[in-house]
mmCIF file of N, CA and C in Angstrom:
data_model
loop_
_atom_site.group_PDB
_atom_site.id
_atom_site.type_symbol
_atom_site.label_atom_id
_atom_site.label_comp_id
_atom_site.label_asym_id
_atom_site.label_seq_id
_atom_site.Cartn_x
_atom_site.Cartn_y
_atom_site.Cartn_z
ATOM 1 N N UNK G 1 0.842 -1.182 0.000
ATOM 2 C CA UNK G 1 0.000 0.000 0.000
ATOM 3 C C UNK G 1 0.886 1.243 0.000
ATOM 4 N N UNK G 2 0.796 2.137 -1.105
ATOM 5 C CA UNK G 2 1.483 3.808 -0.766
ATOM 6 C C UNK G 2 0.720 4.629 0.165
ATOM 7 N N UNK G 3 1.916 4.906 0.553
ATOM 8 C CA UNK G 3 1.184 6.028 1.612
ATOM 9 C C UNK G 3 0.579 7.801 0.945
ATOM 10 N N UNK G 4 -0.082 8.088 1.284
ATOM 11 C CA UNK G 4 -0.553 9.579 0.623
ATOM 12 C C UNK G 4 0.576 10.319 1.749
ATOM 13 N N UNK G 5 0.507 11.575 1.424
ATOM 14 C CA UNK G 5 0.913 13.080 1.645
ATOM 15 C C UNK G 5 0.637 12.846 3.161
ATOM 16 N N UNK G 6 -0.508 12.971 3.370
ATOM 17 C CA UNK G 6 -1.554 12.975 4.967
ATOM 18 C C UNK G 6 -1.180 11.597 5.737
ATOM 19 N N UNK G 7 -1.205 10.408 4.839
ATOM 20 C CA UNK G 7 -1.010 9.547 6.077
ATOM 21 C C UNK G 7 0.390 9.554 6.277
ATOM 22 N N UNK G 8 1.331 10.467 5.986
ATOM 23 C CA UNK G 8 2.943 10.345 6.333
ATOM 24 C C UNK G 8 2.961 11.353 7.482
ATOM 25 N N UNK G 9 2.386 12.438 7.340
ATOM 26 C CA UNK G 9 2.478 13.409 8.246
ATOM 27 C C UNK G 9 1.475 12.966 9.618
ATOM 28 N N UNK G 10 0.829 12.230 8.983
ATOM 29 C CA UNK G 10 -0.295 11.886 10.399
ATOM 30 C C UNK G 10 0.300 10.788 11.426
ATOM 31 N N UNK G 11 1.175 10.624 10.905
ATOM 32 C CA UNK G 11 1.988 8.918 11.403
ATOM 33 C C UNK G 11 3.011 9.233 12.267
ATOM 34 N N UNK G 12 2.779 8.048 13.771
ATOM 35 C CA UNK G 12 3.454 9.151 14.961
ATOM 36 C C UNK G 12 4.357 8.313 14.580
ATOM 37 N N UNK G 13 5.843 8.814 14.237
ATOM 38 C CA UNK G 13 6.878 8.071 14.050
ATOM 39 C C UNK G 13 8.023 8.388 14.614
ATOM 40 N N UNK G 14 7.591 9.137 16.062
ATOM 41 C CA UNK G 14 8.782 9.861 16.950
ATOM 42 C C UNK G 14 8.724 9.123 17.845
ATOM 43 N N UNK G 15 9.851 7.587 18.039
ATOM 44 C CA UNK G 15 9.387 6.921 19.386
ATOM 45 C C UNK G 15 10.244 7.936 20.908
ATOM 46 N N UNK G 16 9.376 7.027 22.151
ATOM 47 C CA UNK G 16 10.072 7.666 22.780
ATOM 48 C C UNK G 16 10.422 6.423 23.926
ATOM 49 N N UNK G 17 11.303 6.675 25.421
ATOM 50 C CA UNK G 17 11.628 5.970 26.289
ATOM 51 C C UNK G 17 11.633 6.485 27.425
ATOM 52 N N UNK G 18 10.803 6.143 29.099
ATOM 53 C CA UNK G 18 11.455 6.816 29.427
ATOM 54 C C UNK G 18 11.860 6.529 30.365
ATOM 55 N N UNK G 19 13.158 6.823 31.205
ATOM 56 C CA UNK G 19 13.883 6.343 32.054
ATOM 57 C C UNK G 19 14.122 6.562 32.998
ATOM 58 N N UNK G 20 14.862 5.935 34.138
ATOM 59 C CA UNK G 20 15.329 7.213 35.477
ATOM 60 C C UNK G 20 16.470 7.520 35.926
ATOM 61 N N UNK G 21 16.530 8.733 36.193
ATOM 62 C CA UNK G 21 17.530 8.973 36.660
ATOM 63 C C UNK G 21 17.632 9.644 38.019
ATOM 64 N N UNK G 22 18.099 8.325 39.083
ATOM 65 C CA UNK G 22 17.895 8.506 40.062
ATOM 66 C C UNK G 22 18.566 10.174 40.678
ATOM 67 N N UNK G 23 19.762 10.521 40.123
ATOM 68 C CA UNK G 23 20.714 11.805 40.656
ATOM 69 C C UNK G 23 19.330 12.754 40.598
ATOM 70 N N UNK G 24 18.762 12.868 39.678
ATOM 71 C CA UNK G 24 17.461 14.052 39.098
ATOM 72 C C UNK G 24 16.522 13.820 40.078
ATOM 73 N N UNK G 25 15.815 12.337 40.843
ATOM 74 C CA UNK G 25 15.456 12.386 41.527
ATOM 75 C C UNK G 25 13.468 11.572 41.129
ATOM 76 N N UNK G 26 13.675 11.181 39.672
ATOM 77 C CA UNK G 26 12.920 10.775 39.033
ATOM 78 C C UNK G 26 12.909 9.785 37.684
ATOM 79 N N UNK G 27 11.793 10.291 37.040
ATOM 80 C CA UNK G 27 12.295 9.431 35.460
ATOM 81 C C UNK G 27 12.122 10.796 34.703
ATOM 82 N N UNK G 28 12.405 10.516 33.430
ATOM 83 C CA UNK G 28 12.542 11.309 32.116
ATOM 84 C C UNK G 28 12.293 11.209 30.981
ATOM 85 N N UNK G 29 11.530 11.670 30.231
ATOM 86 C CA UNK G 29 11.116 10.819 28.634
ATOM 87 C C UNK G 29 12.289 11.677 27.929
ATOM 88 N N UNK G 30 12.475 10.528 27.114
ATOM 89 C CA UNK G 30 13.160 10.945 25.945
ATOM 90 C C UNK G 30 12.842 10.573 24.638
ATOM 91 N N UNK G 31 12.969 10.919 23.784
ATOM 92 C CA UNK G 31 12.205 11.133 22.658
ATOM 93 C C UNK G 31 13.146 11.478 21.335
ATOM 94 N N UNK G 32 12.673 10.569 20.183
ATOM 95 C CA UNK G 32 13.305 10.755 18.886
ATOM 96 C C UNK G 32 13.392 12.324 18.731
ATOM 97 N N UNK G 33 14.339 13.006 18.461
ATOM 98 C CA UNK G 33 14.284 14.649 17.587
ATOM 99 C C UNK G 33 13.905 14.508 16.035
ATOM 100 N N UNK G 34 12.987 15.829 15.909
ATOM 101 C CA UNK G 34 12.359 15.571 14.656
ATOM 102 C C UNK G 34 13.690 15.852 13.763
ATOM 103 N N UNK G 35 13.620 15.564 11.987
ATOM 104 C CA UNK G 35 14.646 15.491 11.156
ATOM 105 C C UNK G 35 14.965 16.477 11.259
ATOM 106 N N UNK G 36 14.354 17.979 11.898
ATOM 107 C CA UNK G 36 14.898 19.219 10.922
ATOM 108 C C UNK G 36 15.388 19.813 12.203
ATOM 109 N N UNK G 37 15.304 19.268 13.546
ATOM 110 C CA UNK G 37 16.513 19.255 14.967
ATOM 111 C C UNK G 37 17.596 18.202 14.719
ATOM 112 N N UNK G 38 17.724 17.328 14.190
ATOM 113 C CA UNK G 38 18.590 16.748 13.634
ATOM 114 C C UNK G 38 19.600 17.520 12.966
ATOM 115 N N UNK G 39 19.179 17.740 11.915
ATOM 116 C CA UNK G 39 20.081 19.123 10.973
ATOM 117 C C UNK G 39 20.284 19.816 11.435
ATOM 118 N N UNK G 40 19.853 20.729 11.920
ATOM 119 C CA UNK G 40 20.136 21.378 12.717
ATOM 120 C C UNK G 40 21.295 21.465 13.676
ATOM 121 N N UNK G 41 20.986 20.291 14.671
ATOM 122 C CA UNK G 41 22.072 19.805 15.371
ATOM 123 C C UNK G 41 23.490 19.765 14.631
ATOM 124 N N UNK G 42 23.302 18.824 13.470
ATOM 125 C CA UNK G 42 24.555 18.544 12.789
ATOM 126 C C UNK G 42 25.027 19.336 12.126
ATOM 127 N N UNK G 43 24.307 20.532 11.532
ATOM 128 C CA UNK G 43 25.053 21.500 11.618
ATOM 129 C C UNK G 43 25.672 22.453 12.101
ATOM 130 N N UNK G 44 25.691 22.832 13.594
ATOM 131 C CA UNK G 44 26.140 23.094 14.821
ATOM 132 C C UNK G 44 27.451 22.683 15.123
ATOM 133 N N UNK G 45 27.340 21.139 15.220
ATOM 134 C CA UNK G 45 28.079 20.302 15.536
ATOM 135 C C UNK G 45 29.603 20.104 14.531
ATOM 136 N N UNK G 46 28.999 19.813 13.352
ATOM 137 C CA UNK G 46 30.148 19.407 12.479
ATOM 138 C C UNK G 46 30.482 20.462 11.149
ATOM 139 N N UNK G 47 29.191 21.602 11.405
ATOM 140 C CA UNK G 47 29.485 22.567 10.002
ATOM 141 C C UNK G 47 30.608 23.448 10.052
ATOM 142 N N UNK G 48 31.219 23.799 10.661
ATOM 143 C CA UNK G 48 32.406 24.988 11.022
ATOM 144 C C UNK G 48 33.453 23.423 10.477
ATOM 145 N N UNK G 49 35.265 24.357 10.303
ATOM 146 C CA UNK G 49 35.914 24.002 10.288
ATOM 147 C C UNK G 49 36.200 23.296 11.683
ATOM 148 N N UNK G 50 35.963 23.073 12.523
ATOM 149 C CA UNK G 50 35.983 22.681 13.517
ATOM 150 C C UNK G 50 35.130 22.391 14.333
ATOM 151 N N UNK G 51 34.572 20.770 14.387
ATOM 152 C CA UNK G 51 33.796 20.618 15.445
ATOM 153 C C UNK G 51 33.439 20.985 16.107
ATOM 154 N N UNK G 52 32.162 21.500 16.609
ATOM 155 C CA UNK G 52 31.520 22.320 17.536
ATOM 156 C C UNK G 52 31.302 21.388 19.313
ATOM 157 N N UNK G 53 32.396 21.291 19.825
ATOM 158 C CA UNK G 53 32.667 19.746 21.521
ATOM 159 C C UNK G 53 31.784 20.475 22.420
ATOM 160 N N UNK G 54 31.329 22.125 22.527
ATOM 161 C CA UNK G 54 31.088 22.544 23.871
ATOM 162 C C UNK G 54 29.585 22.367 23.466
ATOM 163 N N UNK G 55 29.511 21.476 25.315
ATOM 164 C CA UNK G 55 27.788 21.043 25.294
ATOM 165 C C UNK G 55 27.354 20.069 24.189
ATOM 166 N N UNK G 56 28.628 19.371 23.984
ATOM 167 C CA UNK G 56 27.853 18.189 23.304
ATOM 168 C C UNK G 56 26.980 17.734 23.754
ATOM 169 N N UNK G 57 26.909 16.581 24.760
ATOM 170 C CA UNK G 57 25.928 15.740 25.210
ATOM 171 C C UNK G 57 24.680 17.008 25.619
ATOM 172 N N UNK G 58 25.063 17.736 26.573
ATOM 173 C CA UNK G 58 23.906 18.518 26.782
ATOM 174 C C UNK G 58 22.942 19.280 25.679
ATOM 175 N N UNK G 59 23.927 19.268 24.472
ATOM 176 C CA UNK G 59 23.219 20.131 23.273
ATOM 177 C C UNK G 59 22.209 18.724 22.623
ATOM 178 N N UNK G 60 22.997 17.648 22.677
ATOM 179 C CA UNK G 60 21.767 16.732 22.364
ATOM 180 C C UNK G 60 20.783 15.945 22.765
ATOM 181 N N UNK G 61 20.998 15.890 24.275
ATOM 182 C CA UNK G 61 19.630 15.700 24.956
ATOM 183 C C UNK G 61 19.039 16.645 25.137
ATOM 184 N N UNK G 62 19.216 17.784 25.104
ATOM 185 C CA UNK G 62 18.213 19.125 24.749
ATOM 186 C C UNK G 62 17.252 19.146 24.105
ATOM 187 N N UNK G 63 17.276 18.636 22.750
ATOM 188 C CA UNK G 63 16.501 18.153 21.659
ATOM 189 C C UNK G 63 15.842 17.050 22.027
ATOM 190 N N UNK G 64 16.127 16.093 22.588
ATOM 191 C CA UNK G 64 15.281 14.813 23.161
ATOM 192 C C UNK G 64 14.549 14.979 24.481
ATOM 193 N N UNK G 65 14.681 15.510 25.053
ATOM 194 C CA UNK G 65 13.882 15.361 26.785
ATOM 195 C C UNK G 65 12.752 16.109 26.320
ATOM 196 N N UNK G 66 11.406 15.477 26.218
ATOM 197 C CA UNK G 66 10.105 16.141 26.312
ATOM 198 C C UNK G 66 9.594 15.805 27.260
ATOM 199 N N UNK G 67 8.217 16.658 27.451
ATOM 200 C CA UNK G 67 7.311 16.171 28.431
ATOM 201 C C UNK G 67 5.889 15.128 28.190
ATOM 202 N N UNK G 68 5.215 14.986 28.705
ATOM 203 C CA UNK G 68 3.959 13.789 28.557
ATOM 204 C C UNK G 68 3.396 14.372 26.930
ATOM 205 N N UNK G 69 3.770 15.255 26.675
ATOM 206 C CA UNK G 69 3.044 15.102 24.947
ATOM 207 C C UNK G 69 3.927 15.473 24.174
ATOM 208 N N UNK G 70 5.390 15.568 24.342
ATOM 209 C CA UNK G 70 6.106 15.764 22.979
ATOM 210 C C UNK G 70 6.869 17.060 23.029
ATOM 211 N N UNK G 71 6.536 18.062 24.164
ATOM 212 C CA UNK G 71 7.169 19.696 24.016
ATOM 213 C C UNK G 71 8.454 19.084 24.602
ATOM 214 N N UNK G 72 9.591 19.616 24.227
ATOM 215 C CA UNK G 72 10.495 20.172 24.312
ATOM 216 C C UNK G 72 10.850 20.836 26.203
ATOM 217 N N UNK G 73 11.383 20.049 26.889
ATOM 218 C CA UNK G 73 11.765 20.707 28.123
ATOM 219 C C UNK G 73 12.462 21.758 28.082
ATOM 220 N N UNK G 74 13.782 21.433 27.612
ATOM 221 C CA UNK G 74 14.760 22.944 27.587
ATOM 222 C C UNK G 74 14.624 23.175 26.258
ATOM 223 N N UNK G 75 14.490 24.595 25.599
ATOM 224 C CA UNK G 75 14.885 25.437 25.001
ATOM 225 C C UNK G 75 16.222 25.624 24.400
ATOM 226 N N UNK G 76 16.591 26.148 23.600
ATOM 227 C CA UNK G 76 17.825 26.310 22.935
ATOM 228 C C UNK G 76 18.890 27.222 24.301
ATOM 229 N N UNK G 77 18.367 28.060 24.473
ATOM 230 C CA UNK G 77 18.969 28.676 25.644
ATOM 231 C C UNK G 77 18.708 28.419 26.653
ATOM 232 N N UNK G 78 18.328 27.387 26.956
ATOM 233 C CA UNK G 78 18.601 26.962 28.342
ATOM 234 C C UNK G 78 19.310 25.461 28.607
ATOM 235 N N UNK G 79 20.014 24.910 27.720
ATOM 236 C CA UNK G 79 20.821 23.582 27.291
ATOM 237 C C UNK G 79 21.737 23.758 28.216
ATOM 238 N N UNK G 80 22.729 25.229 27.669
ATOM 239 C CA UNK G 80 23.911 25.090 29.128
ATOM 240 C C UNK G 80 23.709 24.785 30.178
ATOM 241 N N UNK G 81 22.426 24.998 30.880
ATOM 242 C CA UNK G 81 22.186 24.736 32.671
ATOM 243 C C UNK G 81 22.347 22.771 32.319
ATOM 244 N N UNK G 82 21.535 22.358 31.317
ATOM 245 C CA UNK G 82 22.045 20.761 31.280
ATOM 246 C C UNK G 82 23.284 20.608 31.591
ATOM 247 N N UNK G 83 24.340 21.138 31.260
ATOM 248 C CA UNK G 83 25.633 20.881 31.172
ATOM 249 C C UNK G 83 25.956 21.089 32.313
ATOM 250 N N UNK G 84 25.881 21.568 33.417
ATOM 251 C CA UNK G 84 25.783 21.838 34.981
ATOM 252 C C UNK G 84 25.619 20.435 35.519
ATOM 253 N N UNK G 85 24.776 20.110 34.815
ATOM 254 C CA UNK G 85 24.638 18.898 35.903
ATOM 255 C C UNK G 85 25.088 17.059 35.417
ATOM 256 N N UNK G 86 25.049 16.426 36.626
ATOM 257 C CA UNK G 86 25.911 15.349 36.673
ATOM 258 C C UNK G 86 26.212 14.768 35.461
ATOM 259 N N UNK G 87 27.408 14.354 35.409
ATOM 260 C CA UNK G 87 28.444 13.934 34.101
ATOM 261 C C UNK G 87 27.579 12.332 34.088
ATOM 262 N N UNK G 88 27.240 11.320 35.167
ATOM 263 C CA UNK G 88 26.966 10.245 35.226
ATOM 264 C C UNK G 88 25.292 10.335 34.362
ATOM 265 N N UNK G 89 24.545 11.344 35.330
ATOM 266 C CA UNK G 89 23.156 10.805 34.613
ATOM 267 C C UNK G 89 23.102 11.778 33.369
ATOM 268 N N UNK G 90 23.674 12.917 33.289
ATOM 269 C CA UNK G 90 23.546 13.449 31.936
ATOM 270 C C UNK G 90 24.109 12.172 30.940
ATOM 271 N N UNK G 91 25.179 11.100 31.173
ATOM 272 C CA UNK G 91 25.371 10.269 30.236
ATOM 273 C C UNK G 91 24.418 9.239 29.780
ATOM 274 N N UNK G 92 23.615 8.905 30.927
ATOM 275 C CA UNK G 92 22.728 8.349 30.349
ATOM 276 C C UNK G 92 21.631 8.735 29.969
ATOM 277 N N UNK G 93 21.233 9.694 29.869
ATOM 278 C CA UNK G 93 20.026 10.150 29.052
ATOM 279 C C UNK G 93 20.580 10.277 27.921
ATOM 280 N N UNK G 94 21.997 10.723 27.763
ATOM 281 C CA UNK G 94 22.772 10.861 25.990
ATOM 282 C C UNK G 94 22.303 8.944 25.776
ATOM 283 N N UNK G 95 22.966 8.371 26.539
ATOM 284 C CA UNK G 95 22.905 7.158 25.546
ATOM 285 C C UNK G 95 21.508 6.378 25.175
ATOM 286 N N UNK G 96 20.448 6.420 26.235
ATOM 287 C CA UNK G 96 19.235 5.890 25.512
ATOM 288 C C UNK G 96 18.947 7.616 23.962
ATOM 289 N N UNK G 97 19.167 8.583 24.401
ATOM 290 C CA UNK G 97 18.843 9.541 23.230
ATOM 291 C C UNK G 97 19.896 9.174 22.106
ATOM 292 N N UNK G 98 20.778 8.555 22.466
ATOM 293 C CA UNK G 98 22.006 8.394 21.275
ATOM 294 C C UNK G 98 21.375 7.041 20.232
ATOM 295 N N UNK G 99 21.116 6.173 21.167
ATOM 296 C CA UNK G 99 20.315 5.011 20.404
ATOM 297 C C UNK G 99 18.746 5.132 19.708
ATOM 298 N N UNK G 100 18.258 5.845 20.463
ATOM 299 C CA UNK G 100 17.004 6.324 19.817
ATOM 300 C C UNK G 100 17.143 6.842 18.456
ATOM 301 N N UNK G 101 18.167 7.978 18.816
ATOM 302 C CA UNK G 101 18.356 8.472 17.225
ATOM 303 C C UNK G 101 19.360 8.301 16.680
ATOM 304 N N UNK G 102 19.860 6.717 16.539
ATOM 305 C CA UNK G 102 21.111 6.374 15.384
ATOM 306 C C UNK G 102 21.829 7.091 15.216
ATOM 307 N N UNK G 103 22.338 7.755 16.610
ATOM 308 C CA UNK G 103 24.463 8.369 16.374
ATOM 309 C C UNK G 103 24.684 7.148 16.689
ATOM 310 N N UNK G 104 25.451 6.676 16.040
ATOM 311 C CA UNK G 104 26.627 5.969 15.925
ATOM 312 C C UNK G 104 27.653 5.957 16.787
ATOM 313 N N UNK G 105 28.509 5.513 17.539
ATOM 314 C CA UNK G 105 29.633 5.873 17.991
ATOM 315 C C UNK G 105 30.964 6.308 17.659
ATOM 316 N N UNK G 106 30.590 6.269 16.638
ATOM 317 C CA UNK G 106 32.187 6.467 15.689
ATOM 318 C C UNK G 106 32.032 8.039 15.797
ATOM 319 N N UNK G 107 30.557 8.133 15.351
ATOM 320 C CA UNK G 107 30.387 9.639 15.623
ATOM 321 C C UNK G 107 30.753 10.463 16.941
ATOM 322 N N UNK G 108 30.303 9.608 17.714
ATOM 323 C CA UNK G 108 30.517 10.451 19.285
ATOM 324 C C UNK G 108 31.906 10.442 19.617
ATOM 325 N N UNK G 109 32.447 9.035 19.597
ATOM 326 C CA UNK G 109 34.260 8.835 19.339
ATOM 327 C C UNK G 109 34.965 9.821 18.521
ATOM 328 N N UNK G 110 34.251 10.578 17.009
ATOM 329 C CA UNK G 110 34.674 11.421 16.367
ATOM 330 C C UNK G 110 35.476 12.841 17.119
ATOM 331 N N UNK G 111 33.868 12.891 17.647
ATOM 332 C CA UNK G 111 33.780 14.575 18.186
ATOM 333 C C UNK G 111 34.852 14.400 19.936
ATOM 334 N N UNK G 112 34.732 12.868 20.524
ATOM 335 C CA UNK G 112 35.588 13.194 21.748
ATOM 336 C C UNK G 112 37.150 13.415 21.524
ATOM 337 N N UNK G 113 37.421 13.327 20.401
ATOM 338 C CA UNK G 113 38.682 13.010 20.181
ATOM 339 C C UNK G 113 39.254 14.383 20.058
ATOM 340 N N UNK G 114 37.876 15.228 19.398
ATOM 341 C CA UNK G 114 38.397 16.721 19.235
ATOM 342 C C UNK G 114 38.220 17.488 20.500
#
């Protein structure tokens, strides 16, 4: 069966997970980033002559942590306060958000190296 125009856009195809993190004091959804926070991201990240390292992890669970319907917790300007906090559970919200949305490790290995 092809799909029309409408049933692509109507189709919830943003999974999500959500997890806990005890340091925070709770759980947390995390959630696929749509394609065009994706780009976004990666262009941030890898468009300059030089890798963009500050607030990695925090710049990309930024994009993933929503709430019970899908908004967006932090804001673009408010990512750095992520980066404040713990190196342990900020890692794991990167890695269920890293697997959710197919970075790779070579990728993340890429950018630690810089």
């Amino acid at each position: 069966m092809l799909l029309g125009k409408q049933q692509i856009l109507d189709a919830q195809d943003r999974r999500h997970e959500d997890i806990a993190v005890p340091e925070w004091g709770g759980n947390v959804r995390v959630a696929m980033m749509s394609a065009s926070d994706r780009d976004r991201w990666e262009q941030e990240t890898y468009g300059g002559d030089t890798p963009k390292v500050d607030d990695f992890r925090a710049r990309f669970v930024g994009l993933c942590l929503v709430d019970e319907i899908g908004g967006r917790l932090f804001s673009d300007h408010e990512v750095a306060q992520l980066g404040t906090k713990s190196a342990a559970a900020l890692d794991r919200v990167f890695r269920v958000a890293q697997t959710l949305n197919a970075l790779g490790d070579a990728a993340v290995g890429e950018l630690e190296k810089n």
